[in-house]
Structures are given as C-alpha cells and as structure tokens.
mmCIF file of C-alpha atoms in Angstrom:
data_model
loop_
_atom_site.group_PDB
_atom_site.id
_atom_site.type_symbol
_atom_site.label_atom_id
_atom_site.label_comp_id
_atom_site.label_asym_id
_atom_site.label_seq_id
_atom_site.Cartn_x
_atom_site.Cartn_y
_atom_site.Cartn_z
ATOM 1 C CA MET J 1 65.698 9.774 78.548
ATOM 2 C CA ARG J 2 65.038 6.317 78.317
ATOM 3 C CA ALA J 3 65.160 4.385 74.647
ATOM 4 C CA PRO J 4 61.813 3.141 73.933
ATOM 5 C CA ASN J 5 60.909 -0.417 74.039
ATOM 6 C CA VAL J 6 59.659 -1.920 70.445
ATOM 7 C CA ILE J 7 56.870 -4.812 69.871
ATOM 8 C CA VAL J 8 56.497 -5.573 66.238
ATOM 9 C CA ILE J 9 53.401 -7.720 66.191
ATOM 10 C CA LEU J 10 53.576 -9.107 62.400
ATOM 11 C CA ALA J 11 50.527 -11.045 61.364
ATOM 12 C CA ASP J 12 50.873 -14.131 58.804
ATOM 13 C CA ASP J 13 48.725 -13.511 55.375
ATOM 14 C CA LEU J 14 46.690 -10.989 56.936
ATOM 15 C CA GLY J 15 45.086 -8.999 54.296
ATOM 16 C CA TYR J 16 44.748 -4.998 53.672
ATOM 17 C CA GLY J 17 41.163 -4.922 54.137
ATOM 18 C CA ASP J 18 40.893 -7.349 57.165
ATOM 19 C CA LEU J 19 40.714 -4.602 60.195
ATOM 20 C CA GLY J 20 38.087 -2.054 60.534
ATOM 21 C CA CYS J 21 40.770 0.754 60.467
ATOM 22 C CA ASP J 22 41.349 0.112 57.096
ATOM 23 C CA GLY J 23 37.890 -0.542 55.815
ATOM 24 C CA GLY J 24 36.903 -3.648 56.771
ATOM 25 C CA THR J 25 33.422 -4.223 57.814
ATOM 26 C CA ILE J 26 32.978 -8.277 58.595
ATOM 27 C CA ILE J 27 35.686 -9.016 61.033
ATOM 28 C CA GLN J 28 35.538 -7.038 64.408
ATOM 29 C CA THR J 29 38.976 -5.857 65.350
ATOM 30 C CA PRO J 30 38.097 -2.893 67.951
ATOM 31 C CA ASN J 31 41.169 -3.055 69.834
ATOM 32 C CA LEU J 32 43.601 -2.810 66.749
ATOM 33 C CA ASP J 33 41.115 -0.265 65.550
ATOM 34 C CA ARG J 34 41.501 1.483 68.776
ATOM 35 C CA MET J 35 45.228 1.306 68.559
ATOM 36 C CA ALA J 36 45.039 2.955 65.150
ATOM 37 C CA ALA J 37 42.937 5.774 66.568
ATOM 38 C CA GLU J 38 45.836 6.268 69.633
ATOM 39 C CA GLY J 39 48.507 6.133 67.261
ATOM 40 C CA VAL J 40 49.609 6.513 63.759
ATOM 41 C CA ARG J 41 47.978 4.486 60.793
ATOM 42 C CA LEU J 42 50.071 4.349 57.410
ATOM 43 C CA THR J 43 47.675 3.829 54.605
ATOM 44 C CA ASP J 44 50.379 3.010 51.817
ATOM 45 C CA PHE J 45 52.442 0.661 53.582
ATOM 46 C CA TYR J 46 54.641 -2.512 51.579
ATOM 47 C CA ALA J 47 55.715 -5.893 52.404
ATOM 48 C CA SER J 48 59.015 -5.984 50.717
ATOM 49 C CA ALA J 49 57.861 -9.758 49.461
ATOM 50 C CA ASN J 50 54.982 -11.072 48.152
ATOM 51 C CA VAL J 51 55.316 -14.148 50.209
ATOM 52 C CA CYS J 52 56.478 -15.284 53.793
ATOM 53 C CA THR J 53 60.353 -15.794 53.291
ATOM 54 C CA PRO J 54 61.745 -12.696 51.544
ATOM 55 C CA SER J 55 59.372 -10.776 53.115
ATOM 56 C CA ARG J 56 60.575 -11.807 56.699
ATOM 57 C CA ALA J 57 64.173 -11.195 55.490
ATOM 58 C CA GLY J 58 63.548 -7.676 54.671
ATOM 59 C CA LEU J 59 61.702 -6.611 57.393
ATOM 60 C CA LEU J 60 64.832 -8.156 60.121
ATOM 61 C CA THR J 61 67.668 -6.674 57.895
ATOM 62 C CA GLY J 62 66.359 -3.690 56.240
ATOM 63 C CA GLN J 63 67.250 -5.197 53.146
ATOM 64 C CA TYR J 64 66.019 -6.689 50.126
ATOM 65 C CA ALA J 65 66.283 -10.494 50.488
ATOM 66 C CA ILE J 66 67.829 -10.667 46.924
ATOM 67 C CA ARG J 67 71.360 -9.265 48.836
ATOM 68 C CA HIS J 68 70.690 -12.490 51.138
ATOM 69 C CA GLY J 69 70.155 -15.184 48.386
ATOM 70 C CA LEU J 70 66.359 -15.243 49.646
ATOM 71 C CA ALA J 71 64.290 -13.913 47.269
ATOM 72 C CA HIS J 72 63.221 -16.861 45.430
ATOM 73 C CA GLU J 73 59.640 -18.195 46.644
ATOM 74 C CA VAL J 74 59.458 -19.654 50.755
ATOM 75 C CA LEU J 75 61.834 -22.086 52.394
ATOM 76 C CA GLN J 76 60.773 -25.601 52.509
ATOM 77 C CA PRO J 77 61.254 -28.226 54.980
ATOM 78 C CA ALA J 78 64.300 -29.923 53.090
ATOM 79 C CA ASP J 79 65.872 -26.689 52.286
ATOM 80 C CA VAL J 80 69.408 -26.085 54.123
ATOM 81 C CA LYS J 81 69.804 -22.535 53.201
ATOM 82 C CA GLY J 82 68.719 -19.398 55.187
ATOM 83 C CA LEU J 83 69.982 -15.730 56.201
ATOM 84 C CA PRO J 84 73.559 -15.368 56.351
ATOM 85 C CA PRO J 85 74.445 -15.684 59.673
ATOM 86 C CA GLU J 86 76.386 -12.434 59.103
ATOM 87 C CA ALA J 87 73.284 -10.506 58.282
ATOM 88 C CA VAL J 88 72.598 -6.956 60.162
ATOM 89 C CA THR J 89 69.513 -7.345 61.851
ATOM 90 C CA ILE J 90 67.454 -5.108 64.025
ATOM 91 C CA PRO J 91 68.658 -6.975 67.347
ATOM 92 C CA LYS J 92 72.307 -6.500 66.225
ATOM 93 C CA VAL J 93 71.903 -2.717 65.539
ATOM 94 C CA LEU J 94 69.973 -2.254 68.728
ATOM 95 C CA GLY J 95 72.877 -3.913 70.314
ATOM 96 C CA PRO J 96 73.210 -5.107 73.963
ATOM 97 C CA ALA J 97 71.547 -2.590 75.619
ATOM 98 C CA TYR J 98 68.376 -3.889 74.446
ATOM 99 C CA ALA J 99 67.159 -7.046 75.395
ATOM 100 C CA SER J 100 65.558 -8.729 72.623
ATOM 101 C CA ALA J 101 63.055 -11.975 71.820
ATOM 102 C CA LEU J 102 61.709 -13.466 68.436
ATOM 103 C CA ILE J 103 58.629 -15.082 69.644
ATOM 104 C CA GLY J 104 56.314 -17.061 66.929
ATOM 105 C CA LYS J 105 57.500 -18.038 63.377
ATOM 106 C CA TRP J 106 61.097 -17.767 62.048
ATOM 107 C CA HIS J 107 61.075 -19.290 58.309
ATOM 108 C CA LEU J 108 64.531 -17.557 57.535
ATOM 109 C CA GLY J 109 66.453 -21.159 57.619
ATOM 110 C CA HIS J 110 66.118 -24.233 60.363
ATOM 111 C CA VAL J 111 69.368 -25.759 59.736
ATOM 112 C CA ALA J 112 73.018 -24.732 61.185
ATOM 113 C CA PRO J 113 74.463 -21.933 60.537
ATOM 114 C CA HIS J 114 70.918 -20.421 60.126
ATOM 115 C CA TRP J 115 69.453 -22.050 63.041
ATOM 116 C CA PRO J 116 68.108 -21.088 65.908
ATOM 117 C CA PRO J 117 67.310 -17.561 65.586
ATOM 118 C CA THR J 118 69.606 -16.551 68.483
ATOM 119 C CA ARG J 119 72.537 -16.739 66.177
ATOM 120 C CA TYR J 120 71.068 -13.295 64.942
ATOM 121 C CA GLY J 121 71.031 -11.289 67.933
ATOM 122 C CA PHE J 122 68.437 -12.332 69.898
ATOM 123 C CA ASP J 123 68.444 -13.174 73.332
ATOM 124 C CA ALA J 124 65.623 -15.537 73.674
ATOM 125 C CA PHE J 125 63.338 -17.492 71.085
ATOM 126 C CA LEU J 126 60.099 -19.418 71.211
ATOM 127 C CA GLY J 127 58.517 -20.722 68.324
ATOM 128 C CA LEU J 128 58.222 -22.665 65.139
ATOM 129 C CA PRO J 129 61.128 -23.002 62.417
ATOM 130 C CA TYR J 130 58.876 -22.137 59.574
ATOM 131 C CA SER J 131 55.128 -22.061 58.714
ATOM 132 C CA HIS J 132 52.435 -24.335 60.769
ATOM 133 C CA ASP J 133 51.176 -25.864 57.675
ATOM 134 C CA MET J 134 54.837 -27.399 56.729
ATOM 135 C CA THR J 135 55.959 -30.565 58.753
ATOM 136 C CA PRO J 136 57.800 -32.093 60.439
ATOM 137 C CA LEU J 137 56.642 -29.332 63.062
ATOM 138 C CA ALA J 138 57.879 -28.842 66.794
ATOM 139 C CA LEU J 139 58.038 -25.846 69.227
ATOM 140 C CA TYR J 140 61.534 -24.769 70.123
ATOM 141 C CA GLN J 141 62.881 -22.881 72.695
ATOM 142 C CA ALA J 142 66.635 -21.254 73.109
ATOM 143 C CA ASP J 143 68.041 -18.851 74.815
ATOM 144 C CA GLY J 144 71.568 -18.495 73.405
ATOM 145 C CA ALA J 145 73.065 -20.132 76.556
ATOM 146 C CA GLY J 146 71.290 -23.291 77.436
ATOM 147 C CA PRO J 147 70.270 -26.593 74.905
ATOM 148 C CA LEU J 148 67.413 -25.988 72.195
ATOM 149 C CA ILE J 149 63.936 -27.391 74.109
ATOM 150 C CA GLU J 150 61.495 -29.009 71.764
ATOM 151 C CA GLU J 151 57.999 -29.376 72.467
ATOM 152 C CA PRO J 152 54.859 -30.429 70.613
ATOM 153 C CA VAL J 153 52.755 -27.855 68.934
ATOM 154 C CA ASP J 154 49.297 -27.036 70.443
ATOM 155 C CA PHE J 155 47.807 -25.274 67.381
ATOM 156 C CA ALA J 156 44.604 -24.050 68.819
ATOM 157 C CA ARG J 157 46.867 -22.186 71.520
ATOM 158 C CA LEU J 158 49.715 -20.534 69.482
ATOM 159 C CA THR J 159 48.048 -17.222 69.676
ATOM 160 C CA GLU J 160 47.277 -16.856 73.212
ATOM 161 C CA ARG J 161 51.067 -19.018 73.662
ATOM 162 C CA PHE J 162 52.689 -16.205 71.737
ATOM 163 C CA PHE J 163 51.246 -13.600 73.292
ATOM 164 C CA ALA J 164 51.824 -14.773 76.895
ATOM 165 C CA GLU J 165 55.633 -15.238 76.338
ATOM 166 C CA THR J 166 55.579 -11.745 74.906
ATOM 167 C CA VAL J 167 54.188 -10.044 78.045
ATOM 168 C CA ALA J 168 56.516 -12.293 80.258
ATOM 169 C CA PHE J 169 59.610 -11.154 78.500
ATOM 170 C CA ALA J 170 58.372 -7.380 78.963
ATOM 171 C CA GLU J 171 57.934 -8.261 82.393
ATOM 172 C CA ALA J 172 61.183 -9.765 82.787
ATOM 173 C CA ASN J 173 62.652 -6.973 80.959
ATOM 174 C CA ARG J 174 60.644 -3.773 82.300
ATOM 175 C CA ASP J 175 64.093 -2.008 83.807
ATOM 176 C CA ARG J 176 65.955 -1.997 80.794
ATOM 177 C CA PRO J 177 64.553 -1.139 76.889
ATOM 178 C CA PHE J 178 63.824 -4.626 75.016
ATOM 179 C CA PHE J 179 63.304 -5.584 71.455
ATOM 180 C CA ILE J 180 60.252 -8.270 70.756
ATOM 181 C CA LEU J 181 59.496 -9.372 66.958
ATOM 182 C CA LEU J 182 56.221 -11.087 67.994
ATOM 183 C CA ALA J 183 55.485 -13.169 64.630
ATOM 184 C CA LEU J 184 52.465 -15.003 64.740
ATOM 185 C CA THR J 185 51.321 -17.780 62.408
ATOM 186 C CA ALA J 186 47.633 -16.583 62.070
ATOM 187 C CA PRO J 187 45.653 -15.973 59.970
ATOM 188 C CA HIS J 188 48.084 -18.222 57.818
ATOM 189 C CA VAL J 189 46.276 -21.552 57.248
ATOM 190 C CA PRO J 190 45.341 -24.098 58.788
ATOM 191 C CA LEU J 191 42.791 -22.077 60.518
ATOM 192 C CA VAL J 192 42.564 -23.294 64.347
ATOM 193 C CA PRO J 193 40.607 -21.175 66.349
ATOM 194 C CA ASN J 194 40.940 -21.280 70.483
ATOM 195 C CA PRO J 195 38.462 -23.253 71.828
ATOM 196 C CA ASP J 196 37.993 -20.893 74.848
ATOM 197 C CA ASP J 197 36.983 -17.955 72.265
ATOM 198 C CA THR J 198 33.745 -19.073 71.681
ATOM 199 C CA SER J 199 31.724 -15.936 70.330
ATOM 200 C CA GLY J 200 32.095 -17.036 66.602
ATOM 201 C CA SER J 201 33.023 -14.550 63.570
ATOM 202 C CA ALA J 202 30.610 -13.386 60.694
ATOM 203 C CA ALA J 203 33.936 -14.204 58.673
ATOM 204 C CA GLY J 204 34.004 -17.776 59.797
ATOM 205 C CA LEU J 205 37.230 -19.545 60.660
ATOM 206 C CA TYR J 206 39.050 -17.056 59.526
ATOM 207 C CA GLY J 207 37.510 -14.121 61.050
ATOM 208 C CA GLU J 208 37.763 -16.014 64.633
ATOM 209 C CA VAL J 209 41.472 -16.139 64.496
ATOM 210 C CA VAL J 210 41.814 -12.689 63.370
ATOM 211 C CA GLU J 211 39.545 -11.745 66.190
ATOM 212 C CA GLU J 212 41.725 -13.832 68.650
ATOM 213 C CA ILE J 213 44.597 -11.663 67.445
ATOM 214 C CA ASP J 214 42.477 -8.745 68.038
ATOM 215 C CA ARG J 215 41.802 -9.537 71.395
ATOM 216 C CA ASN J 216 45.142 -10.214 72.536
ATOM 217 C CA VAL J 217 46.660 -6.861 71.361
ATOM 218 C CA GLY J 218 44.134 -5.528 73.489
ATOM 219 C CA ARG J 219 45.118 -7.377 76.261
ATOM 220 C CA LEU J 220 48.671 -6.654 75.893
ATOM 221 C CA LEU J 221 48.328 -3.128 75.384
ATOM 222 C CA ARG J 222 46.432 -3.110 78.792
ATOM 223 C CA ARG J 223 49.320 -4.952 80.506
ATOM 224 C CA LEU J 224 51.652 -2.663 79.329
ATOM 225 C CA GLY J 225 49.862 0.204 81.006
ATOM 226 C CA GLU J 226 49.485 -1.837 83.870
ATOM 227 C CA LEU J 227 53.202 -2.072 84.400
ATOM 228 C CA GLY J 228 53.644 1.342 83.723
ATOM 229 C CA LEU J 229 55.499 0.623 80.100
ATOM 230 C CA ASP J 230 52.718 1.905 77.676
ATOM 231 C CA ASP J 231 54.378 5.859 77.534
ATOM 232 C CA ASP J 232 57.852 3.931 76.873
ATOM 233 C CA THR J 233 56.786 0.956 74.394
ATOM 234 C CA LEU J 234 56.293 1.689 70.396
ATOM 235 C CA VAL J 235 53.897 -1.215 69.298
ATOM 236 C CA ALA J 236 53.639 -1.477 65.718
ATOM 237 C CA PHE J 237 51.100 -4.017 64.202
ATOM 238 C CA THR J 238 51.705 -5.146 60.233
ATOM 239 C CA SER J 239 51.446 -8.329 57.849
ATOM 240 C CA ASP J 240 54.314 -10.325 55.812
ATOM 241 C CA ASN J 241 51.997 -10.177 53.072
ATOM 242 C CA GLY J 242 48.745 -9.951 51.751
ATOM 243 C CA PRO J 243 45.918 -12.865 52.040
ATOM 244 C CA TRP J 244 46.175 -16.203 50.814
ATOM 245 C CA PHE J 245 43.336 -18.525 50.638
ATOM 246 C CA GLU J 246 41.058 -16.192 52.642
ATOM 247 C CA GLY J 247 40.978 -12.411 54.032
ATOM 248 C CA SER J 248 40.430 -9.373 51.948
ATOM 249 C CA SER J 249 42.880 -7.185 49.884
ATOM 250 C CA GLY J 250 40.504 -4.295 50.553
ATOM 251 C CA PRO J 251 40.161 -2.199 47.309
ATOM 252 C CA PHE J 252 43.387 -3.823 45.724
ATOM 253 C CA ARG J 253 43.805 -6.140 43.156
ATOM 254 C CA ASP J 254 44.828 -9.695 43.675
ATOM 255 C CA ARG J 255 46.753 -11.258 46.864
ATOM 256 C CA LYS J 256 49.645 -12.877 48.436
ATOM 257 C CA GLY J 257 52.086 -14.508 45.737
ATOM 258 C CA GLY J 258 50.665 -11.872 42.815
ATOM 259 C CA ALA J 259 53.374 -10.934 40.828
ATOM 260 C CA ALA J 260 53.119 -7.298 40.963
ATOM 261 C CA TRP J 261 49.478 -6.261 42.151
ATOM 262 C CA GLU J 262 48.915 -4.523 45.121
ATOM 263 C CA GLY J 263 46.940 -6.920 47.014
ATOM 264 C CA GLY J 264 50.013 -8.991 47.630
ATOM 265 C CA TYR J 265 52.407 -6.090 48.959
ATOM 266 C CA ARG J 266 50.229 -3.470 50.390
ATOM 267 C CA VAL J 267 49.708 -4.497 54.010
ATOM 268 C CA PRO J 268 48.076 -2.745 57.117
ATOM 269 C CA PHE J 269 50.439 -0.682 59.187
ATOM 270 C CA ILE J 270 49.660 0.887 62.770
ATOM 271 C CA ALA J 271 52.463 2.379 65.135
ATOM 272 C CA ARG J 272 51.451 3.517 68.910
ATOM 273 C CA GLN J 273 53.271 5.163 71.500
ATOM 274 C CA PRO J 274 51.394 7.244 73.849
ATOM 275 C CA GLY J 275 53.045 10.836 74.533
ATOM 276 C CA THR J 276 55.386 10.258 71.743
ATOM 277 C CA LEU J 277 53.212 9.555 68.465
ATOM 278 C CA PRO J 278 50.534 11.690 67.809
ATOM 279 C CA ALA J 279 46.963 10.007 68.200
ATOM 280 C CA GLY J 280 44.829 9.913 65.102
ATOM 281 C CA THR J 281 47.082 10.264 62.310
ATOM 282 C CA VAL J 282 46.786 8.999 59.036
ATOM 283 C CA SER J 283 49.397 9.136 56.425
ATOM 284 C CA ALA J 284 49.740 8.207 52.987
ATOM 285 C CA ALA J 285 53.392 8.236 52.847
ATOM 286 C CA LEU J 286 55.370 5.715 51.358
ATOM 287 C CA ALA J 287 56.562 3.291 53.368
ATOM 288 C CA SER J 288 57.808 -0.349 53.530
ATOM 289 C CA ASN J 289 58.807 -2.836 56.306
ATOM 290 C CA LEU J 290 62.252 -2.380 55.389
ATOM 291 C CA ASP J 291 62.281 0.965 56.822
ATOM 292 C CA LEU J 292 61.905 -0.597 60.406
ATOM 293 C CA LEU J 293 65.194 -1.473 60.951
ATOM 294 C CA PRO J 294 66.622 2.367 60.585
ATOM 295 C CA THR J 295 63.598 3.777 62.098
ATOM 296 C CA PHE J 296 64.007 2.071 65.310
ATOM 297 C CA ALA J 297 67.712 2.588 65.239
ATOM 298 C CA ALA J 298 66.981 6.303 64.884
ATOM 299 C CA MET J 299 64.260 6.449 68.030
ATOM 300 C CA ALA J 300 66.546 4.356 70.269
ATOM 301 C CA GLY J 301 69.361 6.743 69.091
ATOM 302 C CA VAL J 302 71.436 4.580 67.490
ATOM 303 C CA GLU J 303 73.940 4.989 64.720
ATOM 304 C CA LEU J 304 73.654 2.477 62.020
ATOM 305 C CA PRO J 305 76.785 0.840 60.471
ATOM 306 C CA SER J 306 78.545 2.730 57.900
ATOM 307 C CA ASP J 307 79.572 -0.504 55.782
ATOM 308 C CA VAL J 308 76.059 -2.039 55.170
ATOM 309 C CA GLU J 309 73.778 -0.467 52.270
ATOM 310 C CA PHE J 310 70.261 -0.316 53.657
ATOM 311 C CA ASP J 311 67.670 -0.340 51.166
ATOM 312 C CA GLY J 312 64.974 1.052 54.061
ATOM 313 C CA ARG J 313 64.861 4.621 55.136
ATOM 314 C CA ASP J 314 64.121 6.264 58.478
ATOM 315 C CA LEU J 315 60.315 6.523 58.996
ATOM 316 C CA SER J 316 60.720 8.508 62.233
ATOM 317 C CA GLY J 317 60.225 11.872 61.012
ATOM 318 C CA VAL J 318 56.898 10.451 58.987
ATOM 319 C CA LEU J 319 55.332 8.924 62.503
ATOM 320 C CA LEU J 320 56.393 11.710 65.077
ATOM 321 C CA ARG J 321 55.842 14.921 62.762
ATOM 322 C CA GLY J 322 53.697 14.159 59.769
ATOM 323 C CA LYS J 323 57.003 14.551 57.314
ATOM 324 C CA PRO J 324 56.506 13.363 53.668
ATOM 325 C CA SER J 325 57.946 9.821 52.996
ATOM 326 C CA PRO J 326 61.862 9.485 52.468
ATOM 327 C CA HIS J 327 60.946 7.167 49.338
ATOM 328 C CA GLU J 328 61.104 8.822 46.021
ATOM 329 C CA GLU J 329 59.793 4.879 44.817
ATOM 330 C CA ILE J 330 59.335 1.373 45.928
ATOM 331 C CA VAL J 331 60.445 -1.477 44.013
ATOM 332 C CA LEU J 332 58.544 -4.570 43.984
ATOM 333 C CA PHE J 333 60.145 -7.935 43.317
ATOM 334 C CA ASN J 334 58.578 -11.455 42.022
ATOM 335 C CA ASN J 335 61.479 -13.831 43.229
ATOM 336 C CA ALA J 336 64.547 -12.000 41.790
ATOM 337 C CA LYS J 337 62.839 -10.017 39.393
ATOM 338 C CA VAL J 338 61.535 -6.147 39.308
ATOM 339 C CA ALA J 339 58.101 -6.807 38.649
ATOM 340 C CA ALA J 340 56.817 -3.086 39.534
ATOM 341 C CA VAL J 341 57.937 0.210 40.841
ATOM 342 C CA ARG J 342 55.444 2.786 42.645
ATOM 343 C CA THR J 343 55.834 6.123 43.137
ATOM 344 C CA GLU J 344 53.672 8.534 45.009
ATOM 345 C CA ARG J 345 50.838 8.565 42.450
ATOM 346 C CA TRP J 346 52.236 5.658 39.985
ATOM 347 C CA LYS J 347 52.772 2.162 39.615
ATOM 348 C CA TYR J 348 54.651 0.714 36.357
ATOM 349 C CA VAL J 349 54.026 -3.147 36.023
ATOM 350 C CA VAL J 350 56.405 -5.199 34.249
ATOM 351 C CA ARG J 351 55.355 -8.756 35.446
ATOM 352 C CA THR J 352 52.363 -10.665 36.059
ATOM 353 C CA TYR J 353 51.193 -14.553 35.978
ATOM 354 C CA TYR J 354 49.025 -16.072 33.482
ATOM 355 C CA ARG J 355 48.146 -19.505 34.793
ATOM 356 C CA THR J 356 51.416 -20.629 36.526
ATOM 357 C CA TYR J 357 53.572 -18.637 33.706
ATOM 358 C CA ASP J 358 55.638 -15.943 34.939
ATOM 359 C CA LEU J 359 55.246 -13.026 32.090
ATOM 360 C CA ASN J 360 57.404 -10.538 31.282
ATOM 361 C CA LEU J 361 54.871 -7.731 29.925
ATOM 362 C CA ALA J 362 57.696 -5.668 28.487
ATOM 363 C CA ARG J 363 58.286 -8.793 25.993
ATOM 364 C CA TYR J 364 54.724 -8.438 24.633
ATOM 365 C CA GLY J 365 54.934 -4.876 24.273
ATOM 366 C CA TYR J 366 52.371 -4.277 26.950
ATOM 367 C CA PRO J 367 53.732 -2.719 30.528
ATOM 368 C CA LEU J 368 51.014 -1.282 32.583
ATOM 369 C CA LEU J 369 50.936 2.115 33.731
ATOM 370 C CA PHE J 370 48.383 2.785 36.499
ATOM 371 C CA ASP J 371 47.440 6.122 38.166
ATOM 372 C CA LEU J 372 46.853 4.943 42.090
ATOM 373 C CA ALA J 373 45.155 8.297 42.861
ATOM 374 C CA ARG J 374 42.300 7.254 40.657
ATOM 375 C CA ASP J 375 42.432 4.209 40.230
ATOM 376 C CA PRO J 376 43.775 1.998 43.416
ATOM 377 C CA GLY J 377 42.790 -1.443 41.897
ATOM 378 C CA GLU J 378 45.170 -1.114 39.120
ATOM 379 C CA THR J 379 41.842 -1.826 36.310
ATOM 380 C CA TYR J 380 42.924 0.809 33.897
ATOM 381 C CA GLY J 381 46.603 1.182 32.073
ATOM 382 C CA VAL J 382 46.842 4.785 31.245
ATOM 383 C CA GLY J 383 50.540 4.854 29.817
ATOM 384 C CA SER J 384 48.828 6.009 26.057
ATOM 385 C CA LEU J 385 47.496 9.071 28.017
ATOM 386 C CA HIS J 386 51.139 10.002 29.698
ATOM 387 C CA PRO J 387 53.564 8.606 27.918
ATOM 388 C CA GLU J 388 56.315 10.923 29.680
ATOM 389 C CA VAL J 389 55.079 9.579 32.993
ATOM 390 C CA ALA J 390 55.400 6.117 31.349
ATOM 391 C CA LEU J 391 58.924 6.841 30.263
ATOM 392 C CA ASP J 392 60.135 7.860 33.481
ATOM 393 C CA MET J 393 58.383 4.837 34.951
ATOM 394 C CA GLN J 394 59.963 2.699 32.544
ATOM 395 C CA ALA J 395 63.669 3.892 33.560
ATOM 396 C CA ARG J 396 63.127 3.377 37.014
ATOM 397 C CA VAL J 397 62.385 -0.031 36.639
ATOM 398 C CA ALA J 398 65.390 -0.433 34.275
ATOM 399 C CA ARG J 399 67.776 1.336 37.095
ATOM 400 C CA ALA J 400 66.224 -0.691 39.858
ATOM 401 C CA ALA J 401 66.793 -4.137 37.633
ATOM 402 C CA ALA J 402 70.427 -2.988 36.635
ATOM 403 C CA ARG J 403 70.926 -2.493 40.526
ATOM 404 C CA TYR J 404 69.618 -5.312 42.264
ATOM 405 C CA GLU J 405 69.197 -8.411 39.591
ATOM 406 C CA PRO J 406 72.478 -9.180 39.351
ATOM 407 C CA LEU J 407 72.811 -9.855 42.993
ATOM 408 C CA ALA J 408 70.865 -12.936 42.536
ATOM 409 C CA THR J 409 73.768 -14.542 40.573
ATOM 410 C CA ALA J 410 76.156 -14.637 43.749
ATOM 411 C CA PHE J 411 73.335 -17.557 45.417
ATOM 412 C CA ALA J 412 72.361 -20.713 43.571
ATOM 413 C CA PRO J 413 68.433 -20.456 44.041
ATOM 414 C CA HIS J 414 66.012 -22.744 42.487
ATOM 415 C CA VAL J 415 64.252 -21.426 39.186
ATOM 416 C CA ALA J 416 61.896 -22.724 37.075
ATOM 417 C CA PRO J 417 63.216 -23.876 33.649
ATOM 418 C CA ALA J 418 63.438 -21.320 30.857
ATOM 419 C CA SER J 419 60.961 -23.652 28.973
ATOM 420 C CA ALA J 420 58.130 -22.679 31.693
ATOM 421 C CA VAL J 421 59.272 -18.716 31.702
ATOM 422 C CA ASP J 422 57.686 -16.364 29.934
ATOM 423 C CA HIS J 423 56.006 -18.870 27.093
ATOM 424 C CA PRO J 424 52.048 -18.964 27.582
ATOM 425 C CA ASP J 425 50.267 -21.493 25.648
#
C-alpha cells in the first residue's frame, strides 16, 4: 500500500472564527467548509505558540520552540539566529522515500547556517525568508543543488503563485509519496487582494484574501482529483496562531500575541483524505500542531527517532477512528514562560498582559481557573468553586515550568529588562 502524500496548508494569522465550518458567517469559505464536510474537523486544536516563529518551529519539529532557542517572540530581519540545523523535522523523519517542498513563508532563520530551508530536509523551496511586512524582501528558490535564485515579490499574486507551485510539485512527483508545507503569507498584513478576483467580500480586504485562499483550496482539491491523487493525499489546513488586527477569534478571548487566552492559540484544523479519513467527523479531542510530525510518521509507517524527545503525539487514532486525544493536557507558552495549561475541561491561566507588562498572576495571588465546557470565552474564574481542581492545575503548571523553562537558559534570547516585567504602574 502506498504511503500517503501529505499537504499542509498553513495560513498566517487566520482566526478560529473566520471559516464557516467553525461558525463564521461573514467571510464565505465554501471550499474549506466542503473540505471539513468530507473529512475531519478538530474543534480544540492549538498552535504551539501565540506568534509566528515559535509556532512554525513547533509544527515542523514536533517540539516546543523553547527546545530550539526560538521561544522568544518573532525573528526580525536583523536577527542571525534560527532553527538549529540539526533539528529533526517532518521531511527528515519522512526520509528520502518522500519528495518534500516548502512553498511560502519560512521565518525560522534567514542567515546561514539557518538558510535556506533545504538545509532542513526539504528537496525544494520557493518562498519568503520571513513575514511579508518585513524588509528587505525578495522571493527565493532553492533545490539543494544549484544556487539560490532571487526574484522580486508580486504581493498581489503570492497566494496564487504558492498554490500553483504546490500543484506543480504534486504533478512532478505524482509517482512517489510527497510532503508539501504550503505556508501562506495571507491573511497576515499587508492585505493585498488579487486583482483578478473582483467579487469582493463583506469582510473587506481581510475577507477578500481569505476568500482567495478558499478558492485556491478548491482548485487544489479538484486538481488532485484530476491527477488521480485525491484518495492518496492527506490535505490538512490550519493557522500558525490567532488573528492579528483583523479576523475573528470566534467565541474565544483575545487574539494573536495574547499571553494565555484561547484566541491567540486556538486555530482551525481540517484534515481530508477520501476513503481513509471518515467524512463529516467533528472531534473535540485536544490536539496541537506539535502532533503533525508524529501523526504523519505513523500514517507513513515511519519510526520516530528514539533519541529525540517529542512533545507532540500521534493523532492518527483520532483522525482515522475517532479515538480520544493522546493528550492529558496542552501547555501554552508566552515566550519562554508557561502561561497556561489546558485539560479536557479546565484551563488554568497564570500569565497575561496589562498594557505592555507581562503579568505573573500568581505573584498577585490571582491565578485563574476556567471551566471551558461552560465558559469557552474565559470570562469567569471559578477556582473558588473548585479548589481541588485549582490545586491539580497549579501542580500541572509547576511541573511544566520545571520541565521546560530551564531549557531557555541554554540560549541567549532577548528579554525585557527586569524593571519592565511583572511591575505595572
């Protein structure tokens, strides 16, 4: 039996509430809604960070970014650090049997030895070194053999170009398994709609770029069918974090960059593979983008390296058979600090922001316990009503902090001065 092809479509700053299948009503997403109806939708899926660089590091490696020195904020054009070249990544795990490509945004280091992405197991790369609101900016191509090719960026046609390159790579490798990470730049600002798409959107420019993504998802799925690859290809759709200036967090609190709240981490997730994944499945199983690496390895029949401690878990049982989550808890980080822990029912928040201050709520005797089953918007702390739960969650936070936070000392990240942390005026 052929190992599955895998295409991950990663939107940039797309909110949980932007898709119709997740409750959105303003932006029209018929193709993604149909993809959900034909596959599996996870309602409790988390990005592994609330901003771009650490979330992408988590997705690609199956490990929290703190293990790689990338937990602090977002890489800027002047930065020289990046994902360590020895990091185990999805294409490295899938191995040479898979043709692999990164198409779109990288944002895990743009100076050698962290550049180009072909150093991390990808056979081909076409895309941007970092976010398209940063400068200097160019589009690059690399195949691991020839020189790095640079060309100007046509912002209005980036989404179209990235989907076209995805189709071309699938066509070129139709006779062998392939893995494609299609890392879109939309709907991150600046918002530059394709001039050929003139239908407009009730959600303005943001809606236009999301609806262009949706149209291209439809075209991609149709083309996979025409190539006879539909049943052999697992297509997953998600976002790197919650929405930024525009977009909807759905019923959840806050948005991108929020220290601990659901709106910054809870993101859409849809997976579709006709004949393999059961159509029309909706699951509330706890899951994270850390889980993609071990899940794809399991579905490809590949053993994980025994000398690497992965934070993600294999979701194949959830996707294929509707099994419960392999997670007892999900840990949420704000930079290199544990900000919250989520279990199936409960959420315990220990960090948030007041203005620009990163507040350690425990310092003020005010950690917050939320019952997400009754209060998904995290509006009422109920620790006084459930003291035994609060104690259990407090212990979970302490264990997570003891396990992960010391790892940050192995690196030298930029941190806020002590006088600006935990001291509101």
